[in-house]
Amino acid sequence: IFSFLDVVSLCRCAQVSKYWNMLALDGSNWQKIDLFNFQTVIEGPVVEYMSQRCGGFLKALSLKGCQSITDAALQTFAQQCKHIETLILHKCVRITDVTCEALGKYSKKLRKLDLSSCCNITGKSLKYLSNPAPDRGCHQLAYLDISWCHFVTSEGVIALAEGCPKLHTFFCRGCAMINNEAIEKLAICAENLVKLNIRNCSEITDEAIATIGLKCPGLTLLCASLCNRLTDASLVALGQGCPELTTLEVSGCNLLTDAGFQALTRNCHKLEKMDLEDCLQISDATLGHIAAYCHHLNALSLSHCELITDEGIRQLGSSPCATEHLQVLELDNCPLITDAALEHLMGCQSLTRIEIYDCQLITCAGIRRLRSHLPHILVHAYFAPVTPPPSVGGGRQRYCKCCAIL
Amino acid sequence: MADSRGPRLLMDLNNAFKRDPLIDEYDILPVVEPKHNRSPFILENHKLGVEAWAVKVLLKYSANRLIGWRSRSPTEKFIDPQDICNLSRAVLLFNPDNYTAWNIRKELIDSGALTLSDDLAFGALVLSKHPKSPETFIHRRWLFQQLLDHCLSSSSGSNSSCSAPAASNEEVLVNMEGIDVDVGAHPEVGIRLNGAFALESSRLLKSQTICELQVCTQAAEKYPCNYHAWSHRIWIIKHCLNCSLQVLVSELETTRSWTSNHVSDHSGFHFRQFLLRELHNKRSRLQSSSSKDFTSLLQAEMDFIIDLIYSYPNHEAMWYHRRFIFHELLKLDPTQKRTMQQMNTTNIEPAFNIHYNEPLGTQLISQEICNVESSKKSTSNELDQLLAKNYVRWLQSL
């Protein structure tokens, strides 16, 4: 029973009696530890002691936000807990490549490693993790997050690709030094690459995406937001090679046009989430293509896509995805949108949230009409939010504040 | 239920500052309800307007997030330093006396996420709308203390950087007419520091000090009897300018016209009293470095205030200033009093002859009473007569 309890409860149980103490602190109950709520309080000695007590039982440890943890503690940990499979070190800002050296030495079973925001990590860490020597390296590594580790080089990623072929999820947001070569190598070596997030890696161009299109048929998530050198060629490549794509985020990629999205949507019918914020060249034509081909779409962001008009929304609203699947629609800062667009969305039964900030042609009356068809929808506009709809049977008509004043 | 507009408003505010980093003034526009689906932030010509309805929403959202982060609530544990900076900015623009937010900014400066000059500029912006915010001034004193400590530590223990203006005065003859507070005129003179960094710190300190005096003036303009602005000015002169003679004299000059335009502003006169007191302490140096002496300064001040009193009847603040000046005159050395007496002979009515064997103090007092009585006759204003009568009563109690 103790194995179901969380850390705090286990510690409390351990204080009840000697017998409970023994049971609660028995290693087998501590396979999965999450110290998120303790954060800065957690220091080296805690981790070291814990490693000794739990030993080989510990499989999953989260030190998310524990900013005081240093390499020394994690070295001890790696030595003691050789069966670790999941390790979250998000925002453990003091750790360096030394930690990864230890992991590369001892943690053969490591499958998931989160080093995001550990800004001292460099390409060396990746080399340690992927060490090809016979008794070293974490070759089971399937999930790696090195977002915001600015110093990681392409060289490191190339080594990683060669040494960890089982990688299926790779996030390197904000790692500006990573270039095409690194991503291409990753695409080639990792046969099962499923999720890739290269947000803000501004060196990436169409070449890398082309290779991904060729080599990663199983890709389901691609986030290339703020990689603003990408053009329609990337979308064409993805369309041709990644039919399983469900999530595509390309916000800020302002070179993309309708033609690219036509090529993409024609083949990627499984798209569920699309973020096209700031794709300034997108027009109603893209919405037409999405409406025609993407029947499972549930979230779409078109913020700042200034060319979108009511006509595009009409096409979207009458598509197969709209009635049942569409949940979130972001149209803020699309100046041409009027109340007519809201009319077209009245049939979207699953629509829970719509963002229309700065759509200055939209009026209170239009929003009210939409709400009368979709009572549970959240409409985010600058107008004051309305109180929840009246319960069934309430007869009095309600006006939103601004209409009453008018 | 949280108002969903909070995050959007914060984002709009941040974008406004990003678009125009030189915003120098802001105010609230009297728009009670949003009639249009349009952003409540209006930015033109470096001036920011915020519609009134948005202030409450934004303030509530930002304050909640900030306090949540501070008290480490589960939802707000991880906020980027830049976001913290933006949140504190949103709070302080509309609630400048929230000292928790100022203290958060102090921590950001210590950790390097925010620069001192940016914070000083931001504080000046806050003062443009809230000129009487005590917490803002308190925070600014902390910032200047940091600058001072920086200067002192980087000048390897020597005090030369900050006392540079005073040192230079020994060499330069002070010209009393139309002195500008241009302490920056002698950046290199007198600074015997090593290294460009130390020079940089002291340059920063000097330029910020000059700006600070302007900030104080503007705040004093915006709000009458702005005690906080004037006492901040005093603090700056004491700690950053070391009460140097050059500064005291030039301040006396620049505030002279200010006080004659703001005759009811007691804080302005109080500031002049501080200057005169400091000059009194330094009167020997004043004598040696310039041609004028302190007594003549005081007498000039007395003439100035008398003139003002008769130009603008019914302002009590000036009478109190007159009391101060008269008191100072009394305190001076007997030798100097004799000189002044000789200067006053022309004012004496024939009925009051000078008796040299009487204590000089009472002569001065009776002199003054006489002056006031004679002028009282010339005004018909009741309040003015009352003020004059109170003054005479005070004189008689001395």
XYZ file of C-alpha atoms in Angstrom, chain A:
406
model
C 0.000 0.000 0.000
C 2.842 2.336 0.845
C 4.053 2.116 -2.713
C 1.069 4.203 -3.789
C 1.876 7.101 -1.483
C 3.728 10.256 -2.394
C 6.851 11.548 -0.695
C 5.212 13.754 1.896
C 2.790 11.077 2.997
C 5.544 8.497 3.190
C 7.578 10.712 5.433
C 4.612 11.276 7.668
C 3.978 7.564 7.852
C 7.593 7.024 8.714
C 7.103 9.098 11.830
C 4.256 7.024 13.203
C 6.204 4.163 14.684
C 9.437 2.239 14.279
C 7.748 -0.495 12.329
C 6.074 1.930 9.993
C 9.343 3.760 9.734
C 11.009 0.659 8.430
C 8.233 -0.080 6.018
C 7.807 3.461 4.759
C 11.455 4.083 4.163
C 11.995 0.748 2.529
C 13.534 1.280 -0.824
C 10.852 -0.511 -2.742
C 8.350 2.198 -1.918
C 10.595 4.867 -3.295
C 10.680 3.905 -6.883
C 9.201 7.158 -7.963
C 10.071 10.400 -6.168
C 8.907 13.856 -6.960
C 10.492 16.666 -4.968
C 8.930 19.473 -6.964
C 7.193 21.011 -4.007
C 10.339 21.336 -1.967
C 12.497 23.036 -4.556
C 15.118 25.311 -3.112
C 14.904 23.541 0.208
C 16.345 20.411 -1.322
C 20.091 20.355 -1.113
C 22.788 17.893 -1.927
C 22.757 15.849 1.282
C 19.057 15.056 0.859
C 19.595 13.605 -2.572
C 22.639 11.685 -1.443
C 20.921 10.195 1.547
C 17.934 9.317 -0.518
C 20.123 7.628 -3.096
C 21.640 5.456 -0.432
C 18.325 4.456 1.050
C 16.576 3.751 -2.193
C 19.480 2.284 -4.030
C 18.519 0.169 -6.920
C 14.810 0.607 -6.410
C 14.599 4.156 -7.541
C 13.324 4.328 -11.072
C 11.920 7.814 -11.424
C 13.137 10.998 -9.763
C 12.020 14.547 -10.300
C 14.158 17.387 -8.970
C 12.271 19.984 -10.953
C 13.097 23.455 -9.702
C 15.567 22.276 -7.046
C 18.028 25.020 -7.768
C 20.495 24.185 -5.029
C 21.377 20.740 -6.278
C 24.976 20.399 -7.412
C 26.995 17.903 -9.394
C 28.335 16.191 -6.289
C 24.909 15.088 -5.141
C 23.979 13.794 -8.563
C 27.240 11.934 -8.916
C 26.478 10.037 -5.735
C 22.973 9.518 -6.957
C 24.075 8.082 -10.293
C 26.419 5.679 -8.541
C 23.822 4.468 -6.083
C 20.722 4.307 -8.207
C 21.797 2.419 -11.234
C 18.320 1.480 -12.323
C 17.083 4.984 -12.843
C 14.878 5.320 -15.880
C 13.399 8.788 -15.615
C 15.293 11.822 -14.358
C 13.874 15.342 -14.359
C 16.411 18.081 -13.691
C 14.493 21.043 -15.043
C 15.926 24.316 -13.695
C 18.641 22.651 -11.637
C 20.807 25.509 -12.757
C 23.969 24.604 -10.919
C 24.624 21.277 -12.544
C 27.221 20.949 -15.277
C 28.609 18.391 -17.708
C 30.020 16.515 -14.710
C 26.549 15.237 -13.901
C 26.069 13.887 -17.403
C 29.467 12.259 -17.237
C 28.267 10.354 -14.181
C 25.002 9.463 -15.849
C 26.873 8.227 -18.894
C 28.976 6.028 -16.647
C 26.319 4.432 -14.477
C 22.804 4.985 -15.754
C 22.484 2.345 -18.408
C 18.749 2.161 -18.165
C 18.092 5.859 -18.478
C 15.192 6.409 -20.850
C 13.942 9.916 -20.118
C 16.160 12.861 -19.231
C 15.045 16.451 -18.816
C 17.885 18.987 -18.606
C 15.901 22.031 -19.674
C 17.073 25.390 -18.321
C 20.300 23.857 -16.991
C 22.287 26.575 -18.641
C 25.752 25.213 -17.896
C 25.234 22.087 -19.959
C 27.316 21.961 -23.152
C 27.802 19.588 -26.063
C 30.119 17.536 -23.867
C 27.147 16.292 -21.881
C 25.617 14.852 -25.010
C 28.877 13.136 -25.808
C 28.956 11.541 -22.374
C 25.381 10.374 -22.717
C 26.003 8.827 -26.083
C 29.410 7.417 -25.302
C 30.034 4.566 -27.751
C 32.484 2.729 -25.474
C 31.254 -0.767 -24.559
C 30.332 -0.238 -20.948
C 29.274 3.346 -21.116
C 26.540 5.620 -22.415
C 22.788 5.731 -22.052
C 21.855 3.901 -25.183
C 18.286 3.390 -24.101
C 17.706 7.103 -24.081
C 14.411 7.811 -25.785
C 13.396 11.243 -24.466
C 15.804 14.146 -24.134
C 14.980 17.746 -23.382
C 17.853 20.235 -23.550
C 15.752 23.348 -24.058
C 17.431 26.619 -23.059
C 20.866 25.004 -22.772
C 22.359 27.723 -24.921
C 25.864 26.342 -25.037
C 25.020 23.036 -26.614
C 26.700 22.726 -29.982
C 25.756 20.921 -33.137
C 28.700 18.663 -32.601
C 27.172 17.418 -29.411
C 23.864 16.708 -31.076
C 25.572 14.787 -33.858
C 27.317 12.599 -31.307
C 24.016 12.125 -29.524
C 22.314 11.047 -32.724
C 24.959 8.433 -33.386
C 24.996 7.049 -29.870
C 21.294 7.038 -28.992
C 19.378 5.587 -31.893
C 16.299 4.940 -29.805
C 15.561 8.621 -29.407
C 11.916 9.362 -30.148
C 11.456 12.745 -28.451
C 13.973 15.549 -28.741
C 13.405 19.103 -27.514
C 16.024 21.772 -27.970
C 14.114 25.006 -27.692
C 16.266 28.092 -27.701
C 19.512 26.278 -28.535
C 20.574 28.792 -31.116
C 23.822 27.050 -32.067
C 22.151 23.946 -33.428
C 22.313 23.888 -37.202
C 20.976 21.893 -40.135
C 23.691 19.301 -39.960
C 22.786 18.322 -36.427
C 19.087 17.994 -37.151
C 19.715 16.061 -40.321
C 21.969 13.607 -38.503
C 19.295 13.166 -35.874
C 16.665 12.532 -38.519
C 18.817 9.897 -40.184
C 19.937 7.993 -37.088
C 16.811 8.071 -34.983
C 14.513 5.702 -36.759
C 11.582 6.307 -34.469
C 11.687 10.064 -34.132
C 8.187 11.068 -33.169
C 8.429 14.476 -31.488
C 10.793 17.271 -32.384
C 10.804 20.773 -30.944
C 13.329 23.188 -32.401
C 11.607 26.394 -31.405
C 13.844 29.453 -31.742
C 16.727 27.546 -33.363
C 17.081 30.268 -35.904
C 19.887 28.604 -37.884
C 17.580 25.905 -39.189
C 16.554 26.136 -42.842
C 14.518 24.120 -45.346
C 17.309 21.594 -45.828
C 16.923 20.165 -42.376
C 13.165 19.899 -42.687
C 13.571 18.231 -46.063
C 15.691 15.520 -44.468
C 13.119 15.112 -41.747
C 10.494 14.674 -44.395
C 12.555 11.953 -46.004
C 13.655 10.067 -42.935
C 11.003 10.468 -40.244
C 7.794 8.934 -41.454
C 6.468 8.532 -37.943
C 6.790 12.167 -36.895
C 3.695 13.359 -35.025
C 4.829 16.621 -33.423
C 6.957 19.302 -34.999
C 7.455 22.694 -33.452
C 9.569 25.037 -35.549
C 8.198 28.319 -34.252
C 10.473 31.320 -34.712
C 12.678 29.410 -37.177
C 11.949 32.237 -39.508
C 14.078 31.095 -42.421
C 11.731 28.265 -43.277
C 9.805 28.561 -46.532
C 7.078 26.643 -48.307
C 9.660 24.047 -49.316
C 9.610 22.785 -45.733
C 5.855 22.392 -45.776
C 6.024 20.526 -49.060
C 8.616 18.162 -47.624
C 6.542 17.547 -44.528
C 3.494 16.959 -46.634
C 5.290 14.354 -48.649
C 7.041 12.546 -45.864
C 5.145 12.886 -42.581
C 1.536 11.851 -42.970
C 1.223 11.078 -39.262
C 1.733 14.659 -38.257
C -0.769 15.742 -35.598
C 0.813 18.887 -34.207
C 2.489 21.589 -36.270
C 3.676 24.857 -34.741
C 5.228 27.394 -37.070
C 4.397 30.677 -35.408
C 6.656 33.487 -36.524
C 7.640 31.760 -39.772
C 6.528 34.634 -41.913
C 7.824 33.312 -45.231
C 5.198 30.576 -45.384
C 2.383 31.084 -47.885
C -0.889 29.494 -48.931
C 0.858 27.296 -51.461
C 2.929 25.600 -48.797
C -0.076 24.870 -46.628
C -1.957 23.501 -49.569
C 0.825 20.982 -50.153
C 0.967 20.153 -46.446
C -2.715 19.668 -45.770
C -3.326 17.669 -48.900
C -1.373 14.797 -47.371
C -1.401 15.393 -43.654
C -4.961 14.583 -42.781
C -4.319 13.806 -39.157
C -3.447 17.342 -38.113
C -5.111 18.224 -34.822
C -3.243 21.279 -33.617
C -1.845 24.073 -35.765
C -0.177 27.258 -34.602
C 0.152 29.720 -37.451
C 0.515 32.894 -35.395
C 2.347 35.655 -37.262
C 2.345 33.779 -40.577
C 1.527 37.070 -42.185
C 1.102 35.815 -45.725
C -1.640 33.333 -44.925
C -5.000 34.103 -46.469
C -8.452 32.548 -46.634
C -7.110 30.047 -49.166
C -5.179 28.259 -46.411
C -8.311 28.051 -44.335
C -10.032 26.527 -47.309
C -7.371 23.850 -47.557
C -7.460 23.144 -43.859
C -11.230 22.875 -43.962
C -11.061 20.500 -46.881
C -8.401 18.121 -45.641
C -7.932 18.332 -41.889
C -11.010 16.763 -40.458
C -9.626 16.209 -36.968
C -8.464 19.717 -36.229
C -9.169 20.733 -32.651
C -6.915 23.785 -32.075
C -6.009 26.500 -34.547
C -4.163 29.740 -33.950
C -4.284 32.480 -36.569
C -3.245 35.413 -34.379
C -1.879 38.350 -36.342
C -2.720 36.707 -39.691
C -3.976 39.981 -41.046
C -5.300 38.735 -44.367
C -7.873 36.378 -42.883
C -11.465 37.430 -43.517
C -14.938 36.176 -42.645
C -14.921 34.100 -45.811
C -12.079 31.961 -44.546
C -13.894 31.430 -41.270
C -17.018 30.476 -43.176
C -15.097 27.744 -44.924
C -13.666 26.571 -41.635
C -17.041 26.636 -39.960
C -18.629 24.464 -42.571
C -15.864 21.862 -42.596
C -16.231 18.409 -41.095
C -13.815 19.240 -38.284
C -15.780 22.205 -37.131
C -18.930 20.590 -35.822
C -17.380 18.055 -33.534
C -13.682 18.557 -33.123
C -12.782 22.233 -33.105
C -12.194 23.343 -29.493
C -9.888 26.351 -29.587
C -9.689 29.093 -32.188
C -7.414 32.107 -31.906
C -8.226 35.036 -34.143
C -6.820 37.907 -32.122
C -5.363 40.811 -34.077
C -7.083 39.755 -37.316
C -8.547 43.153 -38.131
C -10.853 42.071 -40.952
C -12.891 39.668 -38.846
C -16.451 40.828 -38.145
C -19.554 39.508 -36.434
C -20.224 37.509 -39.584
C -17.324 35.231 -38.685
C -18.922 34.529 -35.340
C -22.139 33.572 -37.122
C -20.245 31.011 -39.155
C -18.972 29.382 -35.990
C -22.313 28.883 -34.360
C -22.414 25.296 -35.397
C -19.177 24.319 -33.655
C -20.533 22.287 -30.807
C -17.150 21.563 -29.226
C -15.800 25.084 -29.384
C -14.769 26.008 -25.831
C -12.550 29.024 -26.330
C -12.245 31.744 -28.943
C -9.760 34.619 -28.787
C -10.793 37.803 -30.559
C -8.779 40.541 -28.870
C -8.285 43.560 -31.122
C -10.780 42.402 -33.763
C -12.236 45.864 -33.740
C -15.170 45.166 -36.018
C -16.636 42.651 -33.620
C -19.411 43.978 -31.424
C -20.993 43.011 -28.168
C -24.122 42.022 -29.994
C -22.225 39.573 -32.176
C -20.659 37.936 -29.151
C -24.007 37.733 -27.451
C -25.509 35.948 -30.415
C -22.662 33.449 -30.466
C -23.148 32.802 -26.772
C -26.812 32.145 -27.231
C -25.902 29.266 -29.560
C -22.903 28.057 -27.598
C -23.676 28.778 -23.967
C -20.477 27.331 -22.546
C -18.029 29.049 -24.797
C -15.340 31.355 -23.420
C -15.092 34.424 -25.584
C -11.892 36.340 -24.891
C -12.277 39.954 -25.980
C -11.690 43.327 -24.392
C -15.340 43.585 -23.438
C -16.137 42.823 -19.835
C -16.721 39.105 -19.326
C -20.330 38.160 -18.842
C -21.613 36.215 -15.896
C -22.342 32.554 -16.661
C -25.508 31.878 -18.586
C -28.721 31.683 -16.596
C -29.941 28.276 -15.556
C -32.689 26.651 -17.556
C -36.022 28.266 -16.893
C -34.702 31.746 -16.160
C -36.924 34.064 -18.120
C -35.250 37.454 -17.859
C -33.279 38.599 -20.859
C -29.771 39.650 -20.037
C -27.669 42.330 -21.642
C -23.943 42.675 -21.423
C -22.881 45.880 -19.666
C -21.752 47.860 -22.672
C -24.978 47.266 -24.561
C -26.976 48.428 -21.557
C -25.000 51.666 -21.490
C -25.394 52.173 -25.222
